[in-house]
Coordinates of C-alpha atoms in Angstrom, one line a residue:
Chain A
X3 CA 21.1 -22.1 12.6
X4 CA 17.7 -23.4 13.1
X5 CA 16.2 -25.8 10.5
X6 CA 13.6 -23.3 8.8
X7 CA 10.0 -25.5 7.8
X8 CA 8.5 -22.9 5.9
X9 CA 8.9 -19.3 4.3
X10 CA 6.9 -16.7 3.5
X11 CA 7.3 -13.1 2.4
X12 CA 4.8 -10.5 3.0
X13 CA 6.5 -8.0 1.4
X14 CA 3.7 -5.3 -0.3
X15 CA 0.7 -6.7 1.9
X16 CA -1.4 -3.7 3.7
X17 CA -1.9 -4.1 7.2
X18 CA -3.2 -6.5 8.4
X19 CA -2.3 -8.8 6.2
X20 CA 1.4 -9.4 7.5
X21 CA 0.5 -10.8 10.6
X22 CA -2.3 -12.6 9.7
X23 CA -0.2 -14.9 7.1
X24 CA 2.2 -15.2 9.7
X25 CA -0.1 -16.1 12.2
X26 CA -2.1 -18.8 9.4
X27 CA 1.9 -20.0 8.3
X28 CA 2.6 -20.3 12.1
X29 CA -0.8 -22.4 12.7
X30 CA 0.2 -25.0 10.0
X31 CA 3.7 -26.0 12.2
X32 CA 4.2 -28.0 15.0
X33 CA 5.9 -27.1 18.1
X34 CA 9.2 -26.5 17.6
X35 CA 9.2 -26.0 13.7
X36 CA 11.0 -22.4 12.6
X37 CA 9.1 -20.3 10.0
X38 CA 11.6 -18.0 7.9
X39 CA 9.3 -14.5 7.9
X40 CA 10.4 -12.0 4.9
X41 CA 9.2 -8.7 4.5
X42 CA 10.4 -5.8 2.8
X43 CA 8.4 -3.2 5.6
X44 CA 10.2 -1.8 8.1
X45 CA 7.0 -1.8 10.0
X46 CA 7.8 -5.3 10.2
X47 CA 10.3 -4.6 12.9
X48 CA 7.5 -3.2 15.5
X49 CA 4.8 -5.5 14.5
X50 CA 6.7 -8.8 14.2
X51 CA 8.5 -9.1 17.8
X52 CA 5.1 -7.7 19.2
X53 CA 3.4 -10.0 17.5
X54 CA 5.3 -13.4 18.7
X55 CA 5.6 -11.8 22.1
X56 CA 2.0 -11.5 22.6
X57 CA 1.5 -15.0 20.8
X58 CA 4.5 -16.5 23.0
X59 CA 5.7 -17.6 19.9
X60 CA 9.6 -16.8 20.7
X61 CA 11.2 -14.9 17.8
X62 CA 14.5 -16.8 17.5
X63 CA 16.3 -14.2 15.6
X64 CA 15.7 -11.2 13.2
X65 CA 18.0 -9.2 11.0
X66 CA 18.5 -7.1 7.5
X67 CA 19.3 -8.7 4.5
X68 CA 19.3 -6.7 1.0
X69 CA 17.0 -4.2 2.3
X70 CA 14.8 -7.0 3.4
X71 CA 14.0 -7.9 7.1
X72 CA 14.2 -11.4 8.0
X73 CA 12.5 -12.9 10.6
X74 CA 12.9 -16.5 12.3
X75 CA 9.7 -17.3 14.2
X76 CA 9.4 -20.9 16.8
X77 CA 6.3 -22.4 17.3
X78 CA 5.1 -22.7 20.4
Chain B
X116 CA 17.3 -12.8 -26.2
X117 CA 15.1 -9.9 -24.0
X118 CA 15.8 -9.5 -20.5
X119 CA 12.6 -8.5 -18.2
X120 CA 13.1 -7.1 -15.0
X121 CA 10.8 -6.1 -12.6
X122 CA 11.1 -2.6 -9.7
X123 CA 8.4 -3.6 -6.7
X124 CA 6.9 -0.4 -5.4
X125 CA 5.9 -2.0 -2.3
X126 CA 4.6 0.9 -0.6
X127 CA 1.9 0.9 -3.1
X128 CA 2.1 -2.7 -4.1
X129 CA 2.8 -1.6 -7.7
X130 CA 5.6 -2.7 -9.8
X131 CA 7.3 -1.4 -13.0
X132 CA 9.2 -3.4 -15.5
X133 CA 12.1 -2.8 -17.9
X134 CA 12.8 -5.1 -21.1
X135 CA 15.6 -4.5 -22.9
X136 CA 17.7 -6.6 -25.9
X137 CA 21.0 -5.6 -25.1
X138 CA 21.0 -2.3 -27.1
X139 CA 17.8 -0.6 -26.1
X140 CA 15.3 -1.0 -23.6
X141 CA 11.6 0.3 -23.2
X142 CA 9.5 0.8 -19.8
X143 CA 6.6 0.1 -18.8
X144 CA 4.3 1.6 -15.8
X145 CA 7.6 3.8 -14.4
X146 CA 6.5 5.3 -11.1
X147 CA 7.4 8.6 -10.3
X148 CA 11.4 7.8 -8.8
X149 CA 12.5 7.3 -12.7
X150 CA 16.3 7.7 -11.0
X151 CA 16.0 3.4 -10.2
X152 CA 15.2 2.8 -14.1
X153 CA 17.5 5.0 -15.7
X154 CA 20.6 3.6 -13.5
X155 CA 19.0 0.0 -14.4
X156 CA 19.3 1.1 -17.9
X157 CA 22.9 2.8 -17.5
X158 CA 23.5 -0.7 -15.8
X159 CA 22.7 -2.9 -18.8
X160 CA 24.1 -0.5 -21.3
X161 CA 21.1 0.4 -23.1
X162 CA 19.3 3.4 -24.4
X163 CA 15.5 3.3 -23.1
X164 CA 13.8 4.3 -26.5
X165 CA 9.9 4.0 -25.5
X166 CA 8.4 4.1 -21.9
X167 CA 4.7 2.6 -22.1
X168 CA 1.7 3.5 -20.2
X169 CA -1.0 0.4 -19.7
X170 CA -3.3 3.1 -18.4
X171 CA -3.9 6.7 -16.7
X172 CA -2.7 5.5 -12.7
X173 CA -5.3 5.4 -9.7
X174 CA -3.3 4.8 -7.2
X175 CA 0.0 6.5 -7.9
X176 CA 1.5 9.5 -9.7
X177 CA 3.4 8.6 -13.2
X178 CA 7.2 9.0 -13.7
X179 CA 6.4 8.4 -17.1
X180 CA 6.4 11.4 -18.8
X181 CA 9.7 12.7 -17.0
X182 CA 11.3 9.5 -17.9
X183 CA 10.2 9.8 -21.7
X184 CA 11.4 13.5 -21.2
X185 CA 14.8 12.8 -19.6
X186 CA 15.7 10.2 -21.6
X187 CA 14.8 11.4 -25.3
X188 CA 12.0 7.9 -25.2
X189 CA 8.6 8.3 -27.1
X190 CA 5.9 8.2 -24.7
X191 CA 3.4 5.8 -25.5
X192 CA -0.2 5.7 -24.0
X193 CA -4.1 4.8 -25.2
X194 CA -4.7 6.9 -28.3
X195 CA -8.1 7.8 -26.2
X196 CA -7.0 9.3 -23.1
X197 CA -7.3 13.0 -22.8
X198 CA -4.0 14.3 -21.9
X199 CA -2.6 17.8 -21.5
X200 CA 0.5 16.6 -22.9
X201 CA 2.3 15.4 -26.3
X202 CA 2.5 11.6 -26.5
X203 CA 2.3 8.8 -28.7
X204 CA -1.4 7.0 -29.1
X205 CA -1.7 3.6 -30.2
X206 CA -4.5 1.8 -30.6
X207 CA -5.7 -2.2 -30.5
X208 CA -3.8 -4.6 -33.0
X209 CA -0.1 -1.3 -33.1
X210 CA 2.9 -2.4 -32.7
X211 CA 5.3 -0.9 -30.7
X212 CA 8.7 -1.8 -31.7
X213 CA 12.4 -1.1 -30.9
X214 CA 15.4 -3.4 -31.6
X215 CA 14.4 -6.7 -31.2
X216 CA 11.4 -5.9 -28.8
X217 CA 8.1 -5.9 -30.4
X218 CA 5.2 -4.8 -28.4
X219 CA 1.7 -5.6 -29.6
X220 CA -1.1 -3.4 -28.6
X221 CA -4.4 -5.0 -27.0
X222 CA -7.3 -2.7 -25.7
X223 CA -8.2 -4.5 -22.5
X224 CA -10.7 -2.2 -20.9
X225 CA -12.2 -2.5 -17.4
X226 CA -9.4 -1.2 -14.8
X227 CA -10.2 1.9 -16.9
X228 CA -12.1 2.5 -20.2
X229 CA -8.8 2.7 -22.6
X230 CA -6.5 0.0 -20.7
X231 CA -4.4 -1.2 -22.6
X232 CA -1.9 -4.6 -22.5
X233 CA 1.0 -5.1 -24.3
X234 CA 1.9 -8.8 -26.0
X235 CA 5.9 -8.7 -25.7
X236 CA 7.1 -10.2 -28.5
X237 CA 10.9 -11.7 -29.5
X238 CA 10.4 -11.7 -33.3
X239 CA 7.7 -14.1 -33.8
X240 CA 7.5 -15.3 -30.6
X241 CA 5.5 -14.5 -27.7
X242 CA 7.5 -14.2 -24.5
X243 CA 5.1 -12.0 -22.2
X244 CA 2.2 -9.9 -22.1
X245 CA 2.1 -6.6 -19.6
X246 CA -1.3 -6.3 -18.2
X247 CA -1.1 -3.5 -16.3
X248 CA -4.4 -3.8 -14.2
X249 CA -6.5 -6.5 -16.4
X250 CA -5.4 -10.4 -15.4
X251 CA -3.5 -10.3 -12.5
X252 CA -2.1 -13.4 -10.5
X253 CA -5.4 -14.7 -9.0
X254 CA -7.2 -11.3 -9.4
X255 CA -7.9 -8.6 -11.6
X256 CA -7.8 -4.7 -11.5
X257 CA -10.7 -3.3 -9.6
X258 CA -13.1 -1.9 -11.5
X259 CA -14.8 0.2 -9.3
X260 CA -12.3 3.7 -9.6
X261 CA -13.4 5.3 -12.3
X262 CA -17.6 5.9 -11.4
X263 CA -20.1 4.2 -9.4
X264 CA -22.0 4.7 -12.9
X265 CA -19.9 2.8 -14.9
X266 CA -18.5 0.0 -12.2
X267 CA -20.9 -3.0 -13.6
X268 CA -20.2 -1.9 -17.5
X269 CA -16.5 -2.0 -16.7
X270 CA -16.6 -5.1 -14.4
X271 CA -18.4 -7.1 -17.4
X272 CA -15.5 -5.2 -19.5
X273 CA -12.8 -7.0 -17.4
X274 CA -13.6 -10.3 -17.7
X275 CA -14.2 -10.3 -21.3
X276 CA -10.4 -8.5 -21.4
X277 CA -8.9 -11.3 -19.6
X278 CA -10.4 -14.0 -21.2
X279 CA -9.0 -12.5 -24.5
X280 CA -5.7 -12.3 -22.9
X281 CA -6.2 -16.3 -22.1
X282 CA -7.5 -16.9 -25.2
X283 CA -5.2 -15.4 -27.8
X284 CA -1.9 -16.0 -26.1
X285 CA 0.0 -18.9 -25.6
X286 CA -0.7 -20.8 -22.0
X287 CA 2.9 -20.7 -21.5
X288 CA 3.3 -16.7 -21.4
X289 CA 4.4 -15.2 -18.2
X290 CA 1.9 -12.5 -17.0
X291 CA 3.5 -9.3 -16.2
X292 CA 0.6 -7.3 -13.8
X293 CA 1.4 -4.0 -12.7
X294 CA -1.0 -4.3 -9.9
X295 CA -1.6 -7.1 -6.9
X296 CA 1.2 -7.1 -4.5
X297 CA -1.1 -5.2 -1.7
X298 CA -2.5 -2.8 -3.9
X299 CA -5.8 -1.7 -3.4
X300 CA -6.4 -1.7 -7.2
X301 CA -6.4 -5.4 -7.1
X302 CA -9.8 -7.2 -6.2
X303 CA -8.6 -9.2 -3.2
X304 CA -6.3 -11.8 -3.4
X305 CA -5.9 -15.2 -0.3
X306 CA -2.8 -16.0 -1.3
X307 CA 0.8 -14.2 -1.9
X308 CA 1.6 -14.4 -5.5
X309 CA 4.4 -13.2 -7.1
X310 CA 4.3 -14.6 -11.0
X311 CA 2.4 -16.6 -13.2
X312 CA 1.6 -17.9 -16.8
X313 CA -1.7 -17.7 -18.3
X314 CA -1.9 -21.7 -17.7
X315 CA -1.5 -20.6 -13.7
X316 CA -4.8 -18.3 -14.5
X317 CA -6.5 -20.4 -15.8
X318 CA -6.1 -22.7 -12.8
X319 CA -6.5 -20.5 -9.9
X320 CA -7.9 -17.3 -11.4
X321 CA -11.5 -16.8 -10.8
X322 CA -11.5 -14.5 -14.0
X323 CA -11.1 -17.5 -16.4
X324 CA -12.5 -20.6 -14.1
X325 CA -15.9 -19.2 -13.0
X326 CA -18.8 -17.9 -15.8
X327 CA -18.8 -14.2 -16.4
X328 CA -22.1 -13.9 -13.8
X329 CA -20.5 -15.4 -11.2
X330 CA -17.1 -13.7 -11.6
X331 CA -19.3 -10.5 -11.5
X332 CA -20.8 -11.5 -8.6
X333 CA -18.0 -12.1 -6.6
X334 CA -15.7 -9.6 -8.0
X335 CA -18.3 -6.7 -7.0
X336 CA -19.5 -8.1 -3.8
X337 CA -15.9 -8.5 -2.8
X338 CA -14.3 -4.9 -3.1
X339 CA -13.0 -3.0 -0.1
X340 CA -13.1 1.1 0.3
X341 CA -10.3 2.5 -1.4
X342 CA -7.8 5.6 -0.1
X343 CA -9.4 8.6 -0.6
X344 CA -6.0 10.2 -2.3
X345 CA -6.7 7.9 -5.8
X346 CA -9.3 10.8 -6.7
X347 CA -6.4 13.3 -7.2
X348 CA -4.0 10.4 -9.2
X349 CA -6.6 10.6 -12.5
X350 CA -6.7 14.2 -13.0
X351 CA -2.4 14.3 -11.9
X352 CA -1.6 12.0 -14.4
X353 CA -3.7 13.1 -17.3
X354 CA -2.3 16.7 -16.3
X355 CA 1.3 15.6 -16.9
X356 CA 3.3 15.5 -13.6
X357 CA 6.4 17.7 -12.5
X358 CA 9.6 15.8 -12.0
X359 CA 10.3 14.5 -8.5
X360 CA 12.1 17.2 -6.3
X361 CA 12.9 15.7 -3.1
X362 CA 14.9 18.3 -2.1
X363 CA 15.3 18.5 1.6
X364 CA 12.8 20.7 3.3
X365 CA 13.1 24.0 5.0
X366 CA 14.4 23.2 8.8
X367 CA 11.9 24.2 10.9
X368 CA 13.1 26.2 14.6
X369 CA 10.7 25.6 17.7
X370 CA 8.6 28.7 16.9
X371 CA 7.7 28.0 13.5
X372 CA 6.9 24.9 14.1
X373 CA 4.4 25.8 16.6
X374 CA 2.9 28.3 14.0
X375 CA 2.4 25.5 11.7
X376 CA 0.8 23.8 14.4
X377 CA -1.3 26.6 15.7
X378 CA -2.6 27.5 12.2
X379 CA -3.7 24.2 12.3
X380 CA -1.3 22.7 9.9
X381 CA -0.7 19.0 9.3
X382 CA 2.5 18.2 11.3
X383 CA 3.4 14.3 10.8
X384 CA 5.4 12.6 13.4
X385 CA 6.9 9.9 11.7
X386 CA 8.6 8.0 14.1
X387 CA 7.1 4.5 15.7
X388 CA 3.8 4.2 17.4
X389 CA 5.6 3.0 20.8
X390 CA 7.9 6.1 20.3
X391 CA 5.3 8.5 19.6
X392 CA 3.0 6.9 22.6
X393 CA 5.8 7.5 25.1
X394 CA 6.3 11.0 24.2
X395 CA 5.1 13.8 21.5
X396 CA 4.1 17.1 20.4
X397 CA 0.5 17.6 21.3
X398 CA -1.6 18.1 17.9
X399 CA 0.9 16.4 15.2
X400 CA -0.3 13.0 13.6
X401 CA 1.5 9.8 14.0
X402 CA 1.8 8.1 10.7
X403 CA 4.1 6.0 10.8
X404 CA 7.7 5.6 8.5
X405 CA 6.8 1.9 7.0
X406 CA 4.9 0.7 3.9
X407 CA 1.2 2.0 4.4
X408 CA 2.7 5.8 4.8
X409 CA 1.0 6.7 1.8
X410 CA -1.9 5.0 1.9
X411 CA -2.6 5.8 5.5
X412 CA -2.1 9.6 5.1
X413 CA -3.0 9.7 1.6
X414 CA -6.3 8.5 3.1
X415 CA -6.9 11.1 6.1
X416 CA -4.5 14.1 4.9
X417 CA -6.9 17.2 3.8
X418 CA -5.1 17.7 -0.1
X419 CA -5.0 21.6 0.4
X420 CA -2.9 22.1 4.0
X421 CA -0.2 22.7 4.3
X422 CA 2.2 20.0 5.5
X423 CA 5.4 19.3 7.8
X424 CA 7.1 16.4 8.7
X425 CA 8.9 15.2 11.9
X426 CA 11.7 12.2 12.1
X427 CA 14.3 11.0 14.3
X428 CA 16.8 11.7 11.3
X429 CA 17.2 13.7 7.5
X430 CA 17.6 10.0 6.1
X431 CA 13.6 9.4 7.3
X432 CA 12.0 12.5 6.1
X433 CA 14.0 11.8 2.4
X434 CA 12.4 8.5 2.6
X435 CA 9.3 9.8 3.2
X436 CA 8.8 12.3 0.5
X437 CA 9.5 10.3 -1.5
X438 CA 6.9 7.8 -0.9
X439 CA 4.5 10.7 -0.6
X440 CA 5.4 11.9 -3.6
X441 CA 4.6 9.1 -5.6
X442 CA 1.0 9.7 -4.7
X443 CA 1.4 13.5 -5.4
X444 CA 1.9 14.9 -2.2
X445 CA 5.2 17.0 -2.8
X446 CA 7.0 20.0 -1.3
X447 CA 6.8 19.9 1.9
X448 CA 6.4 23.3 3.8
X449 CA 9.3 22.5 6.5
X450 CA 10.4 19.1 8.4
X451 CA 12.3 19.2 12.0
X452 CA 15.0 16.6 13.3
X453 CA 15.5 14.7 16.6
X454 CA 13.7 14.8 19.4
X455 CA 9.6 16.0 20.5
X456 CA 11.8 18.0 23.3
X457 CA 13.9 19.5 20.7
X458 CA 10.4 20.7 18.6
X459 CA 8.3 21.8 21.5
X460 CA 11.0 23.5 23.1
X461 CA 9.3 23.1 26.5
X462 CA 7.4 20.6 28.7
X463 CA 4.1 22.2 28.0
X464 CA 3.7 20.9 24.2
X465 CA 4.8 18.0 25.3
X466 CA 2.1 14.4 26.0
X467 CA 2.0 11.1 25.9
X468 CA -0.7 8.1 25.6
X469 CA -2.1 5.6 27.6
X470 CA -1.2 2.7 26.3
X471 CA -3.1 -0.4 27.4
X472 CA -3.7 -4.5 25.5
X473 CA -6.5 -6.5 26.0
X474 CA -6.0 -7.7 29.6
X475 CA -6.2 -4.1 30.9
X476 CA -9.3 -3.4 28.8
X477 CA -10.5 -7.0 30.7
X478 CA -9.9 -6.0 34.1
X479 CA -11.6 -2.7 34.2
X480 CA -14.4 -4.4 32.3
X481 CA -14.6 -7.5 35.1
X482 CA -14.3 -3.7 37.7
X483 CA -17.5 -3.3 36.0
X484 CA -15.8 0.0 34.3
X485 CA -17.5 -0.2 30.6
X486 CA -15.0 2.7 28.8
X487 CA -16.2 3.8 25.4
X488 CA -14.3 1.0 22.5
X489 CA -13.9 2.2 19.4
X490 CA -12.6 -0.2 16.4
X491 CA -11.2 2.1 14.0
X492 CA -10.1 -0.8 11.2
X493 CA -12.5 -1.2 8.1
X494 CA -15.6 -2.6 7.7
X495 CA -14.5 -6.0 6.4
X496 CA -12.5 -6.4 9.5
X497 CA -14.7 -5.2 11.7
X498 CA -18.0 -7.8 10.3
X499 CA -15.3 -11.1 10.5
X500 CA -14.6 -10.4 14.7
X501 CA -15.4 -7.4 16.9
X502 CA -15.2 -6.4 20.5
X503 CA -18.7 -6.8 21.5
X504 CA -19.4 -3.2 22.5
X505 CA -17.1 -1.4 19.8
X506 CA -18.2 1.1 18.1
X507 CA -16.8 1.1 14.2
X508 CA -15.5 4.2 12.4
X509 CA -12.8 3.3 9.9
X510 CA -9.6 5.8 10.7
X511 CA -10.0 7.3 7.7
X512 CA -13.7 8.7 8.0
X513 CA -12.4 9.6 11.9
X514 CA -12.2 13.4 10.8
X515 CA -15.8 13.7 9.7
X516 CA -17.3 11.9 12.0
X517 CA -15.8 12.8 15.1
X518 CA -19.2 14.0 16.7
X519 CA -20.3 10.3 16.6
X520 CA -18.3 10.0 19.5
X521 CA -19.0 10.7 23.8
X522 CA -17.3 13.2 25.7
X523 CA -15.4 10.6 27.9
X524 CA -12.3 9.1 27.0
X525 CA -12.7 6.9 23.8
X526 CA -10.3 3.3 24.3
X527 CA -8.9 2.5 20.7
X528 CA -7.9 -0.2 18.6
X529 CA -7.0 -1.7 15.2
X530 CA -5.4 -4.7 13.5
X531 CA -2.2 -4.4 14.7
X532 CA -1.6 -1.2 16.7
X533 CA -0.5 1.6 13.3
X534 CA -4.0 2.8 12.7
X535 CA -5.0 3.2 16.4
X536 CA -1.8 5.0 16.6
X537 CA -3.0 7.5 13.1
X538 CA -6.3 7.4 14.9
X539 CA -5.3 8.2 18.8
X540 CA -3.2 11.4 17.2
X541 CA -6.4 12.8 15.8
X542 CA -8.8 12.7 18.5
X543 CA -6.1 13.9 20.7
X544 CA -5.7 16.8 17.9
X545 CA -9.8 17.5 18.2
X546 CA -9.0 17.7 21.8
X547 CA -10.8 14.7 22.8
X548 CA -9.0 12.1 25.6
X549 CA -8.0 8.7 24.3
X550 CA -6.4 5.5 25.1
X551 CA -4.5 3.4 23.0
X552 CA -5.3 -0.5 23.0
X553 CA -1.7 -1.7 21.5
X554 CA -2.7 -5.3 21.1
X555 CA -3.5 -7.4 17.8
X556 CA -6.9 -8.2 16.5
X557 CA -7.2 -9.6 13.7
X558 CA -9.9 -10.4 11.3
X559 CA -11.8 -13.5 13.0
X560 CA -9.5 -13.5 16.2
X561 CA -11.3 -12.8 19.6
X562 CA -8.6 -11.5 21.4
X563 CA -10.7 -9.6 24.0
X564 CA -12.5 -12.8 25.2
X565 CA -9.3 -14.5 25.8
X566 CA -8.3 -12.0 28.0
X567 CA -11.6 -12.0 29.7
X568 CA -11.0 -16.2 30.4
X569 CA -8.0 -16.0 31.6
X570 CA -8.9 -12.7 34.2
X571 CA -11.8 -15.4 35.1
X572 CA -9.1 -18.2 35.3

């Protein structure tokens, strides 16, 4: 289990709001720091891997918790 | 002791509380799937005696009256309203009280003339206050819904509402908002906030740190469009809604279908926009199953057609019409299962997109190729970063303004790839040729000049 930095949930945020928190949370870590993505949108689980893939951010893991969708994001 | 506890809506970044005292419980702000708060209330082992309105909803359709109805509650909204149905008025300065849950009345006007906030209180002491759409965390309720005429009046309104809410209640009190979790009744919001006390406001709210000018200035000059649906929630509400029948829809075969679609219904693909972009029935919409469902078709859908939905399985369309039905769109005419071969029966209602990202836009531009850009995200968006020879037409205003656009095929993009998707479908539906940019731009991000550097090397 990677050691997770910071978390943030986006859970009720319009588009594009998701991925711009995520990309501001993911400019505050250094390389190699995890960020712990939440999100209660299942949208989530089209825009998020599309989102690190295009970033080359890798998306370590991501799965469904409580109806929520958790994401673990490495920086780059 | 009273126990608060909160139902997110997050499709319309709403929520909807329940306080009870062990015996009987009252709710506040119920959205229209009542089922979540009577098994809450069946779960604590209390009667629900009162269900409160703070005000007549903008942005969603009220399960309040069908809760008050099913379970035997008094129904309890502004004495002022208008509405077509028997309830309970109260006024400033009532109480409202059941068990061991008082509820004090305060007239808080500026979401909407007759708001109303409720002071929660265990016998003599205050333990919360429900504000509906007044002081939210870091924001208020817009107060632009009701009339351009009467948007400064009720802005000035607002902030003289929250500051009374600071001002008579302890700092301590945690703030109970319906609004503010994405909702486009809140004014905008930086940060993602989830609770507060009025002490938190009165740090980080621009309502209670900035003079009543300068709040006004910024609250007003800082309000985006909002969905085109809110103008039927007003009237719905102060109507008195129908009970939610999700009931499934009728099955559709191939034939009807193509009725539906050849008497120019709405037919909704559901599914993803990488899905629907690999393969679809030519002249459905793709609106996507997630969160901005109803705000996305709520936004474009024309209120009197008739409408059909398509998913991959029953378990999606349920979940669907029930999101749509929160805003009022209910009773579907049919819905289909499975596959776009299954509903168009042959190849020939059959298409796909072209899907492209930012590099391919770069290489035909550096081919000297200059295809026709359009930004179909809102204005806000649009002003912070744009491609430089986009055009912008929000996806919403896409149906009216359709003859803005060249014959050629128009190359389009959004924030994150769902509203080019909404938008692709209806050009393609007009009969126009499109391509889809799926690629990320977001607000202040130049995504289209990177591309172009690195093509340069």
């Amino acid at each position: 289990m990677a050691d997770i930095t910071m978390t943030i949930d986006t859970s009720g945020m319009a588009c594009p709001m998701p991925i711009v928190k995520t990309k501001l949370a993911i400019n505050k870590l250094e390389s190699g720091q995890v960020l712990e993505l939440i999100s209660t949108d299942r949208g989530s689980k089209t825009d998020v891997p599309a989102w690190c893939e295009s970033t080359g951010n890798p998306l370590i893991s991501e799965e469904e918790r409580d109806s929520k969708f958790v994401y673990l994001i490495e920086k780059a | 002791m009273l126990e608060v506890r909160t139902f997110d809506t997050t499709s319309l970044g709403d929520r909807s509380y329940l306080v009870d005292d062990g015996e009987v419980a009252v709710v506040i702000d119920p959205q229209r799937d009542i089922d979540r708060f009577l098994a809450a209330a069946d779960e604590r082992g209390v009667r629900i005696t009162h269900v409160l309105e703070t005000h007549v909803h903008n942005d969603y359709v009220s399960g309040g009256l069908d809760l008050a109805r099913r379970a035997g509650a008094t129904y309890v909204l502004s004495a002022d309203e208008q509405l077509a149905f028997d309830h309970h008025g109260v006024r400033d300065g009532d109480v409202v009280e059941s068990g061991h849950i008082a509820l004090r009345v305060l007239h808080t006007p500026g979401h909407t003339p007759h708001h109303l906030s409720y002071e929660l209180r265990d016998g003599d002491t205050t333990v919360g206050v429900f504000t509906g759409g007044s002081l939210l965390y870091g924001a208020v309720g817009r107060p632009d819904l009701i009339s351009p005429a009467m948007t400064d009046e009720l802005a000035h309104a607002q902030y003289r509402s929250a500051n009374r809410i600071a001002e008579e209640l302890p700092a301590q009190t945690p703030i109970h908002p319906t609004h503010g979790f994405g909702s486009h009744c809140a004014s905008v919001t930086e940060d993602i906030l989830r609770d507060g006390t009025i002490a938190d406001e009165q740090q980080r709210n621009p309502v209670l740190t900035l003079s009543e000018d300068d709040f006004i200035e910024e609250l007003l000059g800082g309000l985006h469009p909002w969905p085109a649906y809110y103008a039927h929630m007003g009237p719905a509400n102060a109507k008195g809604p129908e009970p939610l029948d999700v009931s499934a829809p009728r099955a559709l075969d191939v034939d009807e279908l193509r009725r539906h679609l050849d008497d120019g219904h709405w037919v909704i693909d559901l599914r993803s926009r990488r899905a629907y972009a690999k393969r679809h029935v030519r002249g459905t919409v793709n609106v996507e199953l997630r969160d901005d469902l109803p705000t996305y078709l709520g936004w474009v859908f024309p209120w009197d057609s008739p409408l059909v939905l398509l998913a991959d399985n029953a378990e999606d369309i349920t979940e669907a019409q029930v999101m749509l039905a929160r805003i009022g769109i209910d009773h579907p005419s049919g819905a289909a299962t499975g596959t776009p071969d299954d509903w168009a029966g042959d190849d020939d209602g059959l298409t796909a997109f072209t899907v492209v990202d930012w590099n391919d836009l770069a290489e035909r531009e550096a081919a000297g190729d200059e295809p026709f850009v359009l930004d179909v995200r809102e204005e806000w968006e649009f002003d912070a970063s744009h491609h430089p020879r986009a055009v912008n037409i929000p996806f919403y205003e896409l149906p009216d303004r359709m003859g803005e656009l060249p014959d050629a095929d128009v190359w389009v993009y959004c924030g994150t790839g769902g509203r080019t998707a909404v938008a692709c479908s209806l050009l393609e539906r007009a009969g126009r040729g499109t391509v889809m940019i799926d690629d990320f731009a977001l607000p202040g991000d130049t995504p289209w000049e990177d591309a172009a550097e690195a093509l340069a090397g």
